[in-house]
């Protein structure tokens, strides 16, 4: 715990937004237009998960599609033009025990805010293997679309059997001679249409009931040792890239002392609103949504959070 003296600076604001994906920037656009003078901290990955995707074809208003990173540049520009104060920095601690709410940025700067909008999104899950951590960035990746290019013409493996894994396997199949897809059960969770596409792609080789035991290689990924969970058979496949696509987890850890979360860690909101259990604290986007997880639904809840915050500030006579 830092003492008061450790805090290098503090500031009081009316509306603090944590996170810079579609939810955070949309909240910033609405809050700025409502004269709440929002301050937005971008977090560790400015622009959020869309910065690690390529084509976005399902966001209304872009009839020809748009690249994910470009879309987030557009969101940021729009929020800045409306007057949002957009800053680089990571929220590292909060104290929601009293009003105004306290949020520490990069462990050193204290922001006190009347209303707080949490839009911290979700992050990729990992298997938890030591070798996965050691070789992360050296052939191990959680984003085929970002890193697949580096493995053109090389053998790769992917773990997972949901829509993300299916989509990424298909993406990799266009770059790599073989995509070795490791599925832990005897069926896939992905939607039927995605499963069919995967099964009809000749260079995606599916290993059913299979788990990755270890990724092999010193300073680069050279192979993966796999085990059939039914037969116990062990096999080593030579690969250069190892992709993990087993889902995401919400970035809600710093709030757990104060806010209600579900069993998977998603922030709970009062149905039909973005209100959390703490008055004046609102949640939007993937940190509170394990069902839809779309850019457009995140933007929608970002809008709701700004409107909820504005109403709450008005009710409390703070705006
Ligand atoms: P999901 O949670 O849907 O799937 C995760 C997959 O990873 C499951 O097959 C799961 O296996 C597997 N898995 C989890 N942990 C491990 C582990 N430790 N070892 C091996 N395998 C593991 O996540 P997704 O990211 O795929 O999808 C999330 C949501 O986003 C879904 O609702 C999905 O439909 C949606 N989505 C839609 C897309 C589209 O429509 N184009 C594209 C991408 C995502 P098991 O099945 O055995 O639990």
Short mmCIF file of C-alpha atoms and ligand atoms in Angstrom, two decimals:
data_model
loop_
_atom_site.label_atom_id
_atom_site.label_comp_id
_atom_site.label_asym_id
_atom_site.label_seq_id
_atom_site.Cartn_x
_atom_site.Cartn_y
_atom_site.Cartn_z
CA UNK A 1 0.00 0.00 0.00
CA UNK A 2 1.40 3.40 -0.88
CA UNK A 3 1.21 6.23 1.61
CA UNK A 4 -0.23 9.60 0.72
CA UNK A 5 3.31 10.89 0.08
CA UNK A 6 3.86 8.25 -2.63
CA UNK A 7 1.11 9.68 -4.74
CA UNK A 8 2.78 12.04 -7.18
CA UNK A 9 -0.32 13.91 -8.26
CA UNK A 10 -4.05 13.93 -7.85
CA UNK A 11 -6.89 15.41 -9.80
CA UNK A 12 -10.65 15.71 -9.46
CA UNK A 13 -12.85 15.05 -12.49
CA UNK A 14 -16.56 14.65 -13.15
CA UNK A 15 -16.48 11.61 -15.38
CA UNK A 16 -13.63 9.13 -15.69
CA UNK A 17 -13.66 6.48 -18.40
CA UNK A 18 -11.33 3.51 -18.09
CA UNK A 19 -10.62 1.74 -21.37
CA UNK A 20 -10.34 2.63 -25.05
CA UNK A 21 -12.25 0.05 -27.07
CA UNK A 22 -15.57 0.80 -28.77
CA UNK A 23 -17.31 1.01 -25.38
CA UNK A 24 -14.85 3.48 -23.85
CA UNK A 25 -14.65 5.78 -26.87
CA UNK A 26 -18.42 5.78 -27.40
CA UNK A 27 -18.94 6.63 -23.74
CA UNK A 28 -16.40 9.45 -24.22
CA UNK A 29 -18.24 10.82 -27.28
CA UNK A 30 -21.56 10.92 -25.43
CA UNK A 31 -20.12 12.19 -22.15
CA UNK A 32 -18.20 14.97 -23.93
CA UNK A 33 -21.32 16.07 -25.83
CA UNK A 34 -23.18 16.17 -22.49
CA UNK A 35 -20.53 18.52 -21.08
CA UNK A 36 -19.25 16.02 -18.54
CA UNK A 37 -15.64 16.84 -19.55
CA UNK A 38 -14.70 13.15 -19.59
CA UNK A 39 -11.15 12.00 -18.99
CA UNK A 40 -10.39 8.67 -20.65
CA UNK A 41 -7.42 6.46 -19.81
CA UNK A 42 -6.55 4.16 -22.67
CA UNK A 43 -5.02 1.25 -20.74
CA UNK A 44 -2.40 -1.19 -21.82
CA UNK A 45 -3.74 -1.72 -25.35
CA UNK A 46 -5.05 1.57 -26.75
CA UNK A 47 -7.95 0.78 -29.05
CA UNK A 48 -8.54 -2.58 -27.38
CA UNK A 49 -9.04 -5.93 -29.08
CA UNK A 50 -10.00 -4.43 -32.44
CA UNK A 51 -6.42 -3.31 -32.88
CA UNK A 52 -5.46 -6.96 -33.27
CA UNK A 53 -8.01 -7.81 -35.92
CA UNK A 54 -8.03 -7.09 -39.64
CA UNK A 55 -11.27 -6.72 -41.59
CA UNK A 56 -14.39 -5.64 -39.73
CA UNK A 57 -17.32 -6.19 -42.04
CA UNK A 58 -20.20 -6.15 -39.62
CA UNK A 59 -19.98 -2.66 -38.15
CA UNK A 60 -22.85 -0.62 -39.58
CA UNK A 61 -21.82 2.49 -41.46
CA UNK A 62 -18.80 0.99 -43.17
CA UNK A 63 -20.35 -0.50 -46.33
CA UNK A 64 -16.97 -1.63 -47.67
CA UNK A 65 -15.67 -2.89 -44.32
CA UNK A 66 -12.86 -1.32 -42.33
CA UNK A 67 -9.61 -2.48 -40.74
CA UNK A 68 -9.98 -2.88 -36.96
CA UNK A 69 -7.03 -0.59 -36.08
CA UNK A 70 -8.31 2.11 -38.47
CA UNK A 71 -11.76 1.91 -36.93
CA UNK A 72 -10.30 2.55 -33.50
CA UNK A 73 -8.29 5.51 -34.81
CA UNK A 74 -11.60 6.87 -36.13
CA UNK A 75 -13.32 6.30 -32.77
CA UNK A 76 -10.50 8.06 -30.93
CA UNK A 77 -10.50 11.02 -33.34
CA UNK A 78 -14.24 11.45 -32.93
CA UNK A 79 -14.02 11.33 -29.12
CA UNK A 80 -11.14 13.85 -29.16
CA UNK A 81 -13.02 16.18 -31.54
CA UNK A 82 -15.97 16.19 -29.13
CA UNK A 83 -13.60 17.33 -26.39
CA UNK A 84 -12.77 14.14 -24.48
CA UNK A 85 -9.43 14.30 -22.68
CA UNK A 86 -7.74 11.10 -23.89
CA UNK A 87 -4.66 9.99 -21.99
CA UNK A 88 -2.23 7.10 -21.99
CA UNK A 89 -2.17 5.25 -18.68
CA UNK A 90 -3.37 2.14 -16.92
CA UNK A 91 -5.80 2.06 -14.00
CA UNK A 92 -4.00 -0.06 -11.40
CA UNK A 93 -6.13 0.30 -8.27
CA UNK A 94 -9.52 1.62 -7.26
CA UNK A 95 -11.30 2.50 -4.04
CA UNK A 96 -15.06 2.70 -4.40
CA UNK A 97 -15.76 2.84 -0.66
CA UNK A 98 -16.76 6.50 -0.63
CA UNK A 99 -17.68 9.30 -2.98
CA UNK A 100 -15.91 10.65 -5.01
CA UNK A 101 -14.55 7.39 -6.38
CA UNK A 102 -10.79 6.93 -6.36
CA UNK A 103 -8.82 5.46 -9.25
CA UNK A 104 -5.03 5.24 -9.35
CA UNK A 105 -3.29 5.46 -12.70
CA UNK A 106 0.04 3.65 -13.19
CA UNK A 107 0.23 3.25 -9.39
CA UNK A 108 1.10 6.89 -8.98
CA UNK A 109 -1.54 9.35 -10.05
CA UNK A 110 -4.80 9.55 -8.13
CA UNK A 111 -7.94 10.55 -9.98
CA UNK A 112 -11.04 11.31 -7.95
CA UNK A 113 -14.17 11.15 -10.03
CA UNK A 114 -17.86 11.69 -9.44
CA UNK A 115 -18.80 9.05 -12.01
CA UNK A 116 -16.67 6.21 -13.32
CA UNK A 117 -17.33 4.25 -16.51
CA UNK A 118 -15.48 0.95 -16.69
CA UNK A 119 -14.81 -0.24 -20.24
CA UNK A 120 -11.71 -2.36 -19.68
CA UNK A 121 -12.71 -5.16 -22.06
CA UNK A 122 -11.42 -8.70 -22.03
CA UNK A 123 -8.08 -10.40 -22.76
CA UNK A 124 -7.06 -13.66 -24.37
CA UNK A 125 -6.80 -16.76 -22.15
CA UNK A 126 -3.67 -18.92 -22.08
CA UNK A 127 -3.22 -22.64 -21.43
CA UNK A 128 -0.89 -22.03 -18.50
CA UNK A 129 2.07 -24.08 -19.74
CA UNK A 130 5.54 -22.91 -18.72
CA UNK A 131 6.77 -23.34 -22.28
CA UNK A 132 3.88 -21.25 -23.55
CA UNK A 133 4.99 -18.35 -21.38
CA UNK A 134 8.68 -18.83 -22.20
CA UNK A 135 8.08 -18.90 -25.95
CA UNK A 136 5.46 -16.16 -26.02
CA UNK A 137 6.51 -13.87 -28.86
CA UNK A 138 8.92 -16.56 -30.08
CA UNK A 139 6.38 -18.54 -32.04
CA UNK A 140 3.63 -18.60 -29.41
CA UNK A 141 0.77 -16.17 -29.96
CA UNK A 142 -2.88 -15.62 -29.03
CA UNK A 143 -3.71 -13.77 -32.23
CA UNK A 144 -3.42 -15.50 -35.59
CA UNK A 145 -4.57 -12.45 -37.42
CA UNK A 146 -1.78 -10.34 -35.90
CA UNK A 147 1.04 -12.84 -36.12
CA UNK A 148 0.04 -15.39 -38.77
CA UNK A 149 1.93 -13.48 -41.42
CA UNK A 150 5.25 -14.35 -39.75
CA UNK A 151 4.55 -18.06 -40.34
CA UNK A 152 3.85 -17.97 -44.05
CA UNK A 153 4.87 -21.28 -45.62
CA UNK A 154 5.45 -22.89 -42.20
CA UNK A 155 3.66 -25.54 -40.15
CA UNK A 156 1.56 -24.21 -37.29
CA UNK A 157 -0.70 -25.53 -34.54
CA UNK A 158 -3.77 -23.94 -32.99
CA UNK A 159 -5.55 -24.87 -29.77
CA UNK A 160 -9.28 -24.31 -29.32
CA UNK A 161 -12.57 -25.30 -30.87
CA UNK A 162 -14.79 -22.24 -30.59
CA UNK A 163 -15.64 -19.72 -33.29
CA UNK A 164 -12.42 -17.82 -32.67
CA UNK A 165 -10.28 -20.93 -33.13
CA UNK A 166 -12.24 -21.87 -36.26
CA UNK A 167 -11.87 -18.39 -37.70
CA UNK A 168 -8.15 -18.24 -36.92
CA UNK A 169 -7.53 -21.77 -38.28
CA UNK A 170 -9.18 -20.72 -41.54
CA UNK A 171 -7.08 -17.58 -41.64
CA UNK A 172 -3.88 -19.56 -41.05
CA UNK A 173 -4.88 -22.18 -43.64
CA UNK A 174 -4.43 -19.50 -46.31
CA UNK A 175 -0.85 -18.85 -45.22
CA UNK A 176 0.51 -22.17 -43.97
CA UNK A 177 0.88 -25.62 -45.56
CA UNK A 178 -0.78 -27.37 -42.59
CA UNK A 179 -2.71 -26.08 -39.61
CA UNK A 180 -2.69 -28.69 -36.85
CA UNK A 181 -5.83 -27.98 -34.84
CA UNK A 182 -5.89 -29.40 -31.31
CA UNK A 183 -9.41 -29.98 -29.98
CA UNK A 184 -9.71 -31.19 -26.40
CA UNK A 185 -13.06 -32.95 -26.81
CA UNK A 186 -14.58 -35.12 -29.55
CA UNK A 187 -16.61 -32.19 -30.83
CA UNK A 188 -16.21 -28.51 -31.50
CA UNK A 189 -18.02 -25.69 -29.77
CA UNK A 190 -17.92 -23.45 -32.86
CA UNK A 191 -21.12 -22.69 -34.79
CA UNK A 192 -22.10 -25.27 -37.39
CA UNK A 193 -21.23 -23.07 -40.32
CA UNK A 194 -17.72 -22.42 -38.99
CA UNK A 195 -17.23 -26.11 -38.19
CA UNK A 196 -18.19 -27.02 -41.72
CA UNK A 197 -15.74 -24.56 -43.17
CA UNK A 198 -12.96 -25.95 -41.01
CA UNK A 199 -13.83 -29.56 -41.82
CA UNK A 200 -13.94 -28.75 -45.53
CA UNK A 201 -10.50 -27.13 -45.55
CA UNK A 202 -8.06 -29.84 -46.61
CA UNK A 203 -4.97 -28.35 -44.96
CA UNK A 204 -6.56 -28.06 -41.50
CA UNK A 205 -5.79 -31.31 -39.73
CA UNK A 206 -7.94 -31.85 -36.64
CA UNK A 207 -6.67 -33.82 -33.66
CA UNK A 208 -9.74 -34.76 -31.58
CA UNK A 209 -9.53 -35.38 -27.81
CA UNK A 210 -6.09 -33.88 -27.85
CA UNK A 211 -4.23 -31.54 -25.54
CA UNK A 212 -0.92 -29.77 -25.87
CA UNK A 213 1.44 -31.04 -23.19
CA UNK A 214 4.44 -28.88 -23.95
CA UNK A 215 5.77 -26.58 -26.62
CA UNK A 216 9.31 -27.51 -27.51
CA UNK A 217 12.19 -25.27 -28.52
CA UNK A 218 14.85 -23.15 -26.84
CA UNK A 219 14.62 -19.65 -28.27
CA UNK A 220 11.98 -20.38 -30.88
CA UNK A 221 9.05 -22.73 -31.26
CA UNK A 222 10.12 -25.96 -32.95
CA UNK A 223 7.49 -28.55 -32.02
CA UNK A 224 4.54 -29.36 -29.81
CA UNK A 225 4.12 -32.52 -27.79
CA UNK A 226 0.49 -33.59 -27.77
CA UNK A 227 -1.42 -36.27 -25.90
CA UNK A 228 -4.60 -38.03 -26.86
CA UNK A 229 -6.82 -37.80 -23.78
CA UNK A 230 -8.63 -41.05 -24.63
CA UNK A 231 -5.79 -43.33 -25.68
CA UNK A 232 -2.90 -41.61 -23.87
CA UNK A 233 -0.91 -41.69 -27.11
CA UNK A 234 1.84 -39.08 -27.26
CA UNK A 235 2.99 -37.48 -30.48
CA UNK A 236 5.38 -34.68 -31.40
CA UNK A 237 4.54 -32.40 -34.32
CA UNK A 238 7.17 -30.10 -35.82
CA UNK A 239 5.78 -26.55 -35.98
CA UNK A 240 7.06 -22.98 -36.06
CA UNK A 241 3.97 -21.25 -34.72
CA UNK A 242 1.66 -22.15 -31.85
CA UNK A 243 -1.61 -20.25 -31.57
CA UNK A 244 -3.86 -20.25 -28.53
CA UNK A 245 -7.53 -19.47 -29.22
CA UNK A 246 -9.37 -20.71 -26.15
CA UNK A 247 -11.46 -17.69 -25.25
CA UNK A 248 -11.11 -14.54 -23.25
CA UNK A 249 -11.38 -13.31 -19.71
CA UNK A 250 -12.74 -9.99 -18.56
CA UNK A 251 -10.29 -7.37 -17.28
CA UNK A 252 -12.05 -6.92 -13.98
CA UNK A 253 -9.49 -8.02 -11.37
CA UNK A 254 -8.85 -4.56 -9.90
CA UNK A 255 -12.57 -4.10 -9.20
CA UNK A 256 -13.23 -7.40 -7.44
CA UNK A 257 -13.14 -5.96 -3.95
CA UNK A 258 -15.87 -3.47 -4.77
CA UNK A 259 -18.02 -4.69 -7.64
CA UNK A 260 -20.23 -7.75 -8.07
CA UNK A 261 -18.89 -10.15 -10.68
CA UNK A 262 -20.21 -13.44 -12.04
CA UNK A 263 -18.37 -16.76 -11.70
CA UNK A 264 -16.27 -16.01 -14.81
CA UNK A 265 -15.33 -12.54 -13.53
CA UNK A 266 -17.64 -10.47 -15.75
CA UNK A 267 -18.93 -7.34 -13.99
CA UNK A 268 -22.60 -7.58 -13.12
CA UNK A 269 -24.88 -4.74 -14.17
CA UNK A 270 -28.47 -4.08 -13.25
CA UNK A 271 -30.47 -5.53 -16.18
CA UNK A 272 -31.47 -2.93 -18.73
CA UNK A 273 -28.77 -0.52 -17.54
CA UNK A 274 -25.01 -0.20 -17.12
CA UNK A 275 -25.25 0.42 -13.36
CA UNK A 276 -23.05 -1.70 -11.12
CA UNK A 277 -23.74 -2.32 -7.45
CA UNK A 278 -21.83 0.88 -6.56
CA UNK A 279 -23.77 4.09 -7.26
CA UNK A 280 -21.95 6.24 -9.79
CA UNK A 281 -19.92 3.34 -11.22
CA UNK A 282 -21.03 2.02 -14.60
CA UNK A 283 -19.75 -0.82 -16.78
CA UNK A 284 -19.83 -1.14 -20.57
CA UNK A 285 -18.45 -3.40 -23.27
CA UNK A 286 -16.81 -6.81 -22.99
CA UNK A 287 -15.92 -6.48 -19.30
CA UNK A 288 -19.64 -6.97 -18.58
CA UNK A 289 -20.72 -8.93 -21.67
CA UNK A 290 -19.90 -12.56 -22.19
CA UNK A 291 -22.69 -13.14 -24.67
CA UNK A 292 -22.56 -10.69 -27.56
CA UNK A 293 -18.97 -9.36 -27.47
CA UNK A 294 -19.31 -7.36 -30.66
CA UNK A 295 -17.85 -3.95 -31.43
CA UNK A 296 -21.31 -2.60 -32.11
CA UNK A 297 -22.83 -4.00 -28.91
CA UNK A 298 -19.86 -2.67 -26.91
CA UNK A 299 -20.37 0.77 -28.49
CA UNK A 300 -24.07 0.53 -27.63
CA UNK A 301 -23.41 -0.12 -23.96
CA UNK A 302 -20.77 2.64 -23.97
CA UNK A 303 -23.50 5.04 -25.06
CA UNK A 304 -25.81 3.68 -22.35
CA UNK A 305 -23.10 4.12 -19.69
CA UNK A 306 -22.57 7.78 -20.59
CA UNK A 307 -26.35 8.44 -20.50
CA UNK A 308 -26.68 6.55 -17.19
CA UNK A 309 -23.74 8.52 -15.76
CA UNK A 310 -25.19 11.84 -16.90
CA UNK A 311 -28.58 11.04 -15.35
CA UNK A 312 -26.99 9.90 -12.13
CA UNK A 313 -24.85 13.06 -11.90
CA UNK A 314 -27.95 15.18 -12.51
CA UNK A 315 -29.93 13.34 -9.85
CA UNK A 316 -27.13 13.86 -7.33
CA UNK A 317 -26.81 17.53 -8.24
CA UNK A 318 -23.26 16.97 -9.43
CA UNK A 319 -23.83 18.22 -12.96
P1 LIG B 1 -15.38 -20.00 -26.61
O1 LIG B 1 -15.45 -19.87 -25.15
O2 LIG B 1 -16.62 -20.05 -27.41
O3 LIG B 1 -14.54 -21.29 -27.00
C1 LIG B 1 -13.35 -21.59 -26.35
C2 LIG B 1 -12.83 -22.91 -26.93
O4 LIG B 1 -11.55 -23.17 -26.35
C3 LIG B 1 -13.72 -24.09 -26.61
O5 LIG B 1 -13.78 -24.96 -27.70
C4 LIG B 1 -13.02 -24.74 -25.43
O6 LIG B 1 -13.17 -26.12 -25.38
C5 LIG B 1 -11.57 -24.44 -25.76
N1 LIG B 1 -10.74 -24.41 -24.55
C6 LIG B 1 -10.94 -23.68 -23.44
N2 LIG B 1 -9.94 -23.89 -22.55
C7 LIG B 1 -9.13 -24.79 -23.13
C8 LIG B 1 -7.95 -25.44 -22.71
N3 LIG B 1 -7.39 -25.16 -21.54
N4 LIG B 1 -7.37 -26.31 -23.55
C9 LIG B 1 -7.91 -26.58 -24.75
N5 LIG B 1 -9.04 -26.02 -25.22
C10 LIG B 1 -9.65 -25.14 -24.40
O7 LIG B 1 -14.44 -18.77 -27.08
P2 LIG B 1 -14.29 -18.08 -28.49
O8 LIG B 1 -13.24 -17.07 -28.30
O9 LIG B 1 -14.08 -19.06 -29.57
O10 LIG B 1 -15.67 -17.37 -28.76
C11 LIG B 1 -16.19 -16.46 -27.81
C12 LIG B 1 -17.54 -15.95 -28.28
O11 LIG B 1 -17.38 -15.11 -29.42
C13 LIG B 1 -18.50 -17.06 -28.69
O12 LIG B 1 -19.79 -16.71 -28.32
C14 LIG B 1 -18.36 -17.08 -30.19
O13 LIG B 1 -19.50 -17.62 -30.83
C15 LIG B 1 -18.13 -15.61 -30.52
N6 LIG B 1 -17.38 -15.45 -31.77
C16 LIG B 1 -18.05 -15.40 -32.95
C17 LIG B 1 -17.37 -15.27 -34.15
C18 LIG B 1 -18.15 -15.25 -35.39
O14 LIG B 1 -19.35 -15.36 -35.35
N7 LIG B 1 -17.53 -15.09 -36.53
C19 LIG B 1 -15.90 -15.19 -34.21
C20 LIG B 1 -15.29 -15.31 -32.93
C21 LIG B 1 -16.00 -15.43 -31.76
P3 LIG B 1 -14.55 -26.82 -24.91
O15 LIG B 1 -15.46 -26.67 -26.08
O16 LIG B 1 -14.12 -28.22 -24.66
O17 LIG B 1 -14.99 -26.09 -23.69
#
